[in-house]
mmCIF file of N, CA and C in Angstrom:
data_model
loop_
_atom_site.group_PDB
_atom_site.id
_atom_site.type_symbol
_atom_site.label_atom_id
_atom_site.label_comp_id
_atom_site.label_asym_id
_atom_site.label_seq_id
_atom_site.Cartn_x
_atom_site.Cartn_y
_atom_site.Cartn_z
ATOM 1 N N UNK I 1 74.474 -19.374 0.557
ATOM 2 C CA UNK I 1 74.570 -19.153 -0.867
ATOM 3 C C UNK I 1 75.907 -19.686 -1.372
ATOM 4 N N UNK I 2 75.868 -19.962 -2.520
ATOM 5 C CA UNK I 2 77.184 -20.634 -3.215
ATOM 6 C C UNK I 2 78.247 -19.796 -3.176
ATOM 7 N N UNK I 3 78.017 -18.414 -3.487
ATOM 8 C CA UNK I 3 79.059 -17.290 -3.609
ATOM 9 C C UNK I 3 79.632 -16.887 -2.602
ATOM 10 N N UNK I 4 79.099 -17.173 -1.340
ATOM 11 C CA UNK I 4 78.976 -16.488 -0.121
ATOM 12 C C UNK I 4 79.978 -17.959 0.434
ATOM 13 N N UNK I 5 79.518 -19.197 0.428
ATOM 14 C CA UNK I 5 80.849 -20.388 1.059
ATOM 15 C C UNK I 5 81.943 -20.307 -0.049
ATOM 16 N N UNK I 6 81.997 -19.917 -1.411
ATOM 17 C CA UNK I 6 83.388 -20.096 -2.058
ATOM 18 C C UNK I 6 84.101 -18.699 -1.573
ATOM 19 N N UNK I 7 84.251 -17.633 -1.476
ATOM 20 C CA UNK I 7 83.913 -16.365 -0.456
ATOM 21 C C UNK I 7 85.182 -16.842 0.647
ATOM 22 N N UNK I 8 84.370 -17.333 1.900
ATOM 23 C CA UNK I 8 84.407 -17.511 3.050
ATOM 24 C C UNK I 8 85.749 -18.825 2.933
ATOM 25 N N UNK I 9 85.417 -19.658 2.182
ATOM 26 C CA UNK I 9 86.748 -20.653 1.942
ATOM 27 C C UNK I 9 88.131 -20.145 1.458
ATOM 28 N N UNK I 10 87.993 -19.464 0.617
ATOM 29 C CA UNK I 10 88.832 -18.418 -0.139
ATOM 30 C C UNK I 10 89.640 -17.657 0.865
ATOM 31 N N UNK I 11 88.833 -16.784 2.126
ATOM 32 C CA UNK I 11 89.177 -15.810 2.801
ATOM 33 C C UNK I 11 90.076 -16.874 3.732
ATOM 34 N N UNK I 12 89.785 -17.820 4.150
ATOM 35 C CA UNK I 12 90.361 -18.856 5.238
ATOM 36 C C UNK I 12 91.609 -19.754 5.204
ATOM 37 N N UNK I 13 91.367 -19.711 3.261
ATOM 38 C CA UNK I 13 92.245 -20.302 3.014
ATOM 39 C C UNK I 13 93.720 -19.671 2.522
ATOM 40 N N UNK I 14 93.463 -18.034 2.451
ATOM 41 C CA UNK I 14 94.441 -17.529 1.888
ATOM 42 C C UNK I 14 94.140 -15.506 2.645
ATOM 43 N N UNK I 15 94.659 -15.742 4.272
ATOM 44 C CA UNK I 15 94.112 -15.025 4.872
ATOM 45 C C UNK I 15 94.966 -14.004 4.866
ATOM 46 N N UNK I 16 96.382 -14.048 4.143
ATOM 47 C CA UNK I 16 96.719 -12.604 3.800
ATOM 48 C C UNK I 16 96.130 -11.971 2.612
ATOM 49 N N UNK I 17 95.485 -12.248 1.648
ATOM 50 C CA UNK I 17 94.707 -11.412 0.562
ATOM 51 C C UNK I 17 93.984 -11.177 0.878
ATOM 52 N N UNK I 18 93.531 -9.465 1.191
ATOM 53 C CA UNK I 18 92.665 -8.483 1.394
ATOM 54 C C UNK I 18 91.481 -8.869 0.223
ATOM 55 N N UNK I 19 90.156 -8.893 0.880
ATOM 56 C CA UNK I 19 88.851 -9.378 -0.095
ATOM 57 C C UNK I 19 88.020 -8.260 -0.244
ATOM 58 N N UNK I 20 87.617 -7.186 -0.295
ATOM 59 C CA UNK I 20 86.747 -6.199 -0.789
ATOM 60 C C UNK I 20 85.347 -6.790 -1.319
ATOM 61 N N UNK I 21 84.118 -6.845 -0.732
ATOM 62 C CA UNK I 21 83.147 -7.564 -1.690
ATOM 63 C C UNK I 21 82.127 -6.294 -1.989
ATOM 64 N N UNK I 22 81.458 -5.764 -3.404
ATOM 65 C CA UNK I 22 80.413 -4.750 -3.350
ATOM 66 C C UNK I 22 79.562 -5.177 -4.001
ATOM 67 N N UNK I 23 78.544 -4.968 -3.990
ATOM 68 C CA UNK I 23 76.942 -5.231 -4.731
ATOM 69 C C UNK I 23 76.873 -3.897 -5.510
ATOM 70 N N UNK I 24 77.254 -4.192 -6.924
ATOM 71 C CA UNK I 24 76.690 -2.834 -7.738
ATOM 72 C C UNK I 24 75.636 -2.884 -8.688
ATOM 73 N N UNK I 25 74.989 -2.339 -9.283
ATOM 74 C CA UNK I 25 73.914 -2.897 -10.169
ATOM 75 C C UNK I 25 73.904 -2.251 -11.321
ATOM 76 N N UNK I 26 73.940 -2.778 -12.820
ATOM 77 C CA UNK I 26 74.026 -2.847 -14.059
ATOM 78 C C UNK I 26 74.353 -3.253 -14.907
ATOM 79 N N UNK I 27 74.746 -3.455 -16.265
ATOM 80 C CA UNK I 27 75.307 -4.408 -17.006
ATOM 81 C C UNK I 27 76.601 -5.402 -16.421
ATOM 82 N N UNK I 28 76.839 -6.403 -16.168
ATOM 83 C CA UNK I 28 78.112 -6.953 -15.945
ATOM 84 C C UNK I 28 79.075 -6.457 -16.355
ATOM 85 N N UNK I 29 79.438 -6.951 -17.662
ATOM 86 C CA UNK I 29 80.251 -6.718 -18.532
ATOM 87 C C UNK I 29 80.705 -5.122 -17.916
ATOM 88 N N UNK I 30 79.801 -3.594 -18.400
ATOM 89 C CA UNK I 30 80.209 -2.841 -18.134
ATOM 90 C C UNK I 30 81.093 -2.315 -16.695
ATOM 91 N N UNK I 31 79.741 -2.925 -15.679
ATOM 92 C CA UNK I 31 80.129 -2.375 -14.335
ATOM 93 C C UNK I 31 81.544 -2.837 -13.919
ATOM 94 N N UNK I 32 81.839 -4.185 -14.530
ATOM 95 C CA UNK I 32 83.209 -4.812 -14.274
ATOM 96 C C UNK I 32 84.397 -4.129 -14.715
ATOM 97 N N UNK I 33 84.241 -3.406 -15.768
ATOM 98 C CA UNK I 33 85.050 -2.775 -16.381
ATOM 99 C C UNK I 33 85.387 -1.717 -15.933
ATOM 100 N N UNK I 34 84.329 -0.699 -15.309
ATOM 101 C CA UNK I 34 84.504 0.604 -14.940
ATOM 102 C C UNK I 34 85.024 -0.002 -13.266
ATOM 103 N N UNK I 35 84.738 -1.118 -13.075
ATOM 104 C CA UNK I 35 84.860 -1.185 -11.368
ATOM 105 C C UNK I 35 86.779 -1.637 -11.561
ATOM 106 N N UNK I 36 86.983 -1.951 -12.872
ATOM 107 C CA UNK I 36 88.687 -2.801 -12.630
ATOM 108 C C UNK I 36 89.448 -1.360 -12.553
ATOM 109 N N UNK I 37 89.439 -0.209 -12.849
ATOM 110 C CA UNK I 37 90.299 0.800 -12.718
ATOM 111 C C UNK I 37 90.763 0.692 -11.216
ATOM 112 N N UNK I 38 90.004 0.628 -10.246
ATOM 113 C CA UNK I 38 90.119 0.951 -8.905
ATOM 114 C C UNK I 38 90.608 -0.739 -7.815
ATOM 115 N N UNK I 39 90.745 -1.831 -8.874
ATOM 116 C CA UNK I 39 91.350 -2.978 -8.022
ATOM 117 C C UNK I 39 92.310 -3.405 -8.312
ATOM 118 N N UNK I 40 93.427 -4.714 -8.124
ATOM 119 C CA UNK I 40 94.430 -5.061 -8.231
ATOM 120 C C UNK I 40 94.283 -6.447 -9.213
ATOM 121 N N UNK I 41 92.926 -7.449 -9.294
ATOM 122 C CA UNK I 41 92.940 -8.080 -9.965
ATOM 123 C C UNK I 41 91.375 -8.422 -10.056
ATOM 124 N N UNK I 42 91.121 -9.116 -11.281
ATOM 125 C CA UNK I 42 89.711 -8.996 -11.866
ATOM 126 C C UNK I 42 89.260 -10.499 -12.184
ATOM 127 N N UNK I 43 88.627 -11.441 -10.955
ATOM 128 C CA UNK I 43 88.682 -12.364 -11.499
ATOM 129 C C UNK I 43 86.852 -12.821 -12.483
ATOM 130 N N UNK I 44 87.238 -13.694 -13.229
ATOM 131 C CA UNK I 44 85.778 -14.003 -13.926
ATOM 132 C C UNK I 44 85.435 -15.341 -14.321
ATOM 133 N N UNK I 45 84.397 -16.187 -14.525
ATOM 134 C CA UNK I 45 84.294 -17.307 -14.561
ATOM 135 C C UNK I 45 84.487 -17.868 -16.350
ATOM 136 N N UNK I 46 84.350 -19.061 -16.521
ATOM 137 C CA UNK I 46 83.975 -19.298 -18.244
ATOM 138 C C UNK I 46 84.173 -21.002 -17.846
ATOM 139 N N UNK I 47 82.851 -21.142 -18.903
ATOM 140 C CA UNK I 47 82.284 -22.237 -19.224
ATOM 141 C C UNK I 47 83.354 -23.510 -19.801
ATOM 142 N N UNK I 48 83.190 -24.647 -19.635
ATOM 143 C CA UNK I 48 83.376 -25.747 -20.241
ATOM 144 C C UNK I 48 82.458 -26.231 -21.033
ATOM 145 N N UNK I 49 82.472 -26.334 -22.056
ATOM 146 C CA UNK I 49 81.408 -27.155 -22.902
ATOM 147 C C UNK I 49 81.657 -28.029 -23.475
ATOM 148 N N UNK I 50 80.857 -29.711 -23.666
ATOM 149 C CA UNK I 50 81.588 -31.038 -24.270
ATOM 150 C C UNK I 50 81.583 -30.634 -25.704
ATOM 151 N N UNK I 51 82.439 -31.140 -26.344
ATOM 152 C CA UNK I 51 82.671 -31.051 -27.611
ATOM 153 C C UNK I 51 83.649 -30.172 -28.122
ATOM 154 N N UNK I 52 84.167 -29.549 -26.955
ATOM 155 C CA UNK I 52 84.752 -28.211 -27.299
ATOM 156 C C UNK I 52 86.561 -28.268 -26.410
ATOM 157 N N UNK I 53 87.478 -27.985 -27.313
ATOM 158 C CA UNK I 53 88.843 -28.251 -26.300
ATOM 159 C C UNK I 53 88.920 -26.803 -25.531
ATOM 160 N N UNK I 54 89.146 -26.886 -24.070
ATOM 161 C CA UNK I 54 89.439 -25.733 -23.741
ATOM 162 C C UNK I 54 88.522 -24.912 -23.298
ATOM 163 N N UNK I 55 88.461 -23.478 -23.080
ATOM 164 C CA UNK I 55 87.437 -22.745 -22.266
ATOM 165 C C UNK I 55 86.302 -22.360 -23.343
ATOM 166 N N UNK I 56 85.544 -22.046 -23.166
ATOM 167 C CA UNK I 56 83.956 -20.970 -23.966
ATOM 168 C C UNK I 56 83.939 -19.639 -23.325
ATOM 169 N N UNK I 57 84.723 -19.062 -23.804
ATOM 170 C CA UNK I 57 84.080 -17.301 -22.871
ATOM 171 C C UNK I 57 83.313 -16.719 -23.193
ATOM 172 N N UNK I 58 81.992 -16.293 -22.068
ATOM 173 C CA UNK I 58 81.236 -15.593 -22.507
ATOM 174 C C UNK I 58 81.115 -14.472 -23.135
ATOM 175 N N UNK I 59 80.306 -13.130 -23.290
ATOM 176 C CA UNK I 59 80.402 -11.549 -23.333
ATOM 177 C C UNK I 59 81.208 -11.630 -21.996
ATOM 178 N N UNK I 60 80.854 -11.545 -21.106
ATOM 179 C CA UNK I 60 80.948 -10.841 -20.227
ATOM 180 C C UNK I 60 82.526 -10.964 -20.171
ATOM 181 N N UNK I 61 82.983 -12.020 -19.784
ATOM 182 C CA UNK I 61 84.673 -12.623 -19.656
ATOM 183 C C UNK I 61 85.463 -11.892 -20.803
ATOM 184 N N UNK I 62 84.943 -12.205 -21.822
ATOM 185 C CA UNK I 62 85.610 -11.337 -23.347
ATOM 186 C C UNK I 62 86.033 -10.485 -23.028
ATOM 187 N N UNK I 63 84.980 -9.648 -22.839
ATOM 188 C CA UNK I 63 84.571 -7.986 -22.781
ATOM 189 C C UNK I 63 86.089 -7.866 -21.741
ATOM 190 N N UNK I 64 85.953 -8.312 -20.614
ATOM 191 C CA UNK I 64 86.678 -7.798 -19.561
ATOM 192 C C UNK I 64 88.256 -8.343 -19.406
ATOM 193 N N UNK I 65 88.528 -9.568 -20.753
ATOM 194 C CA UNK I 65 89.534 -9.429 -20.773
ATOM 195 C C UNK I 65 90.482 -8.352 -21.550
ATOM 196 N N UNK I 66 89.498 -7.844 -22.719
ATOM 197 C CA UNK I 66 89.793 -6.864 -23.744
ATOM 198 C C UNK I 66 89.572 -5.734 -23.288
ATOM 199 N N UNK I 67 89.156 -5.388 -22.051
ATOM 200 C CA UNK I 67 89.480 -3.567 -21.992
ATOM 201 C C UNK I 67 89.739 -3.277 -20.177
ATOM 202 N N UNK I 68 89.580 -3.958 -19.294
ATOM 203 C CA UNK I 68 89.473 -4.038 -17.927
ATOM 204 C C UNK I 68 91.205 -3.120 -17.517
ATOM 205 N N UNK I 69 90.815 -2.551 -16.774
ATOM 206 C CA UNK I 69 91.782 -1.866 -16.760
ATOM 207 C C UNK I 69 93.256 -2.534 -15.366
ATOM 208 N N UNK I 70 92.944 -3.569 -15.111
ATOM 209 C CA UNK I 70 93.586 -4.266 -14.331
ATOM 210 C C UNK I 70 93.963 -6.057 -14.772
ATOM 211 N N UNK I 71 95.077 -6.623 -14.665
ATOM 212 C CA UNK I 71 94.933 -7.908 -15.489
ATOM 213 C C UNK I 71 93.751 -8.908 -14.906
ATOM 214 N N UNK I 72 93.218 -9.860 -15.010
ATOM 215 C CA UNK I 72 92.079 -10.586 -15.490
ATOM 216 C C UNK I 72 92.761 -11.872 -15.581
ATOM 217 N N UNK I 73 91.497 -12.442 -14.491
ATOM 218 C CA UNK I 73 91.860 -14.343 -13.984
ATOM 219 C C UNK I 73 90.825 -14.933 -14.797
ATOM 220 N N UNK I 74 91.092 -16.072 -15.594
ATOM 221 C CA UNK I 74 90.052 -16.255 -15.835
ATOM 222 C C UNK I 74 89.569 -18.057 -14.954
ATOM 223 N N UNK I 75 88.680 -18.475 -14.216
ATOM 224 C CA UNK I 75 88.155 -19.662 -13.998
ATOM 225 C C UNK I 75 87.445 -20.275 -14.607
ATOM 226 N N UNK I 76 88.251 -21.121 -14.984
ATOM 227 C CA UNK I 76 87.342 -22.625 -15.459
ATOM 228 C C UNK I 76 86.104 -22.616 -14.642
ATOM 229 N N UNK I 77 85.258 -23.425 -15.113
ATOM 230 C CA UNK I 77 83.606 -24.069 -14.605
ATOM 231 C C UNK I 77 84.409 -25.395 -13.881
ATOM 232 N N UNK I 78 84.034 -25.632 -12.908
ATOM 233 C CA UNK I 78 84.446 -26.638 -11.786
ATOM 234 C C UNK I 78 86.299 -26.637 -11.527
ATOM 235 N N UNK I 79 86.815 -25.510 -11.375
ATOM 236 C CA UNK I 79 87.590 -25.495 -10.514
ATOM 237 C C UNK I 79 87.379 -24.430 -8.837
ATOM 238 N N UNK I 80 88.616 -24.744 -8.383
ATOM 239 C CA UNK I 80 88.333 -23.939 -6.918
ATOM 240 C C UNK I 80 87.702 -24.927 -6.187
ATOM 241 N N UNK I 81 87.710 -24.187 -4.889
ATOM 242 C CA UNK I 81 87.682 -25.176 -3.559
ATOM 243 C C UNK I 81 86.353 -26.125 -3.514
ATOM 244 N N UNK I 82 85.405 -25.597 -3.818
ATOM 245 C CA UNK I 82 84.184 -26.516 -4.206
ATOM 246 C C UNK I 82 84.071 -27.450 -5.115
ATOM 247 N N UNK I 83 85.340 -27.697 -5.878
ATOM 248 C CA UNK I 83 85.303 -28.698 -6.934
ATOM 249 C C UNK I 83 86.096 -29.758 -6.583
ATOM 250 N N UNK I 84 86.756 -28.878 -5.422
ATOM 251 C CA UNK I 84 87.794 -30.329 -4.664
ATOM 252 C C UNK I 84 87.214 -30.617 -3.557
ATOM 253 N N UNK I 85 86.015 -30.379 -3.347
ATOM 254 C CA UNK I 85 85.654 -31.145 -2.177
ATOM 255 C C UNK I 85 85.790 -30.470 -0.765
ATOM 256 N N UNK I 86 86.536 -29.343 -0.649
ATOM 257 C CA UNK I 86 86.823 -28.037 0.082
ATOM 258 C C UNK I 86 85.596 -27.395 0.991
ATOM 259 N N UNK I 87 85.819 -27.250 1.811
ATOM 260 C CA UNK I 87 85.025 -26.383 2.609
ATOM 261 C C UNK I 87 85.525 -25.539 3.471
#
């Protein structure tokens, strides 16, 4: 799975940061929010779109930069190790 090799590259490539991974189920936006009280950093993706300078954030990214209770990364669409060719 895609999530599962950027994951595994991540962990290899930067093997003193402790990775925690959980499967929770319900709204994004929300669960992210109630889940940032209890971590150290909150990362989230956001779109590139042509025509447009700069990022597109979704709900979800918004949401969690405006109330997440921990600061908030936000990623570009094609950065990280899979965009450089990384494995």
């Amino acid at each position: 799975m895609l999530l599962d090799k950027a994951v595994e590259a991540a962990v290899r490539a930067y093997p003193e940061v402790r990775l925690r991974r959980t499967t929770v189920e319900g709204p994004a936006h929300k669960t992210l929010v109630e889940r940032s009280a209890a971590v150290d950093l909150l990362v989230v993706g956001a779109r590139r779109r042509e025509g447009h300078i700069g990022m597109e954030l979704g709900r979800v990214a918004h949401r969690a930069l405006h109330h997440a209770a921990c600061p908030v990364a936000v990623v570009p669409q094609g950065h990280g190790a899979s965009a450089r060719g990384e494995r």
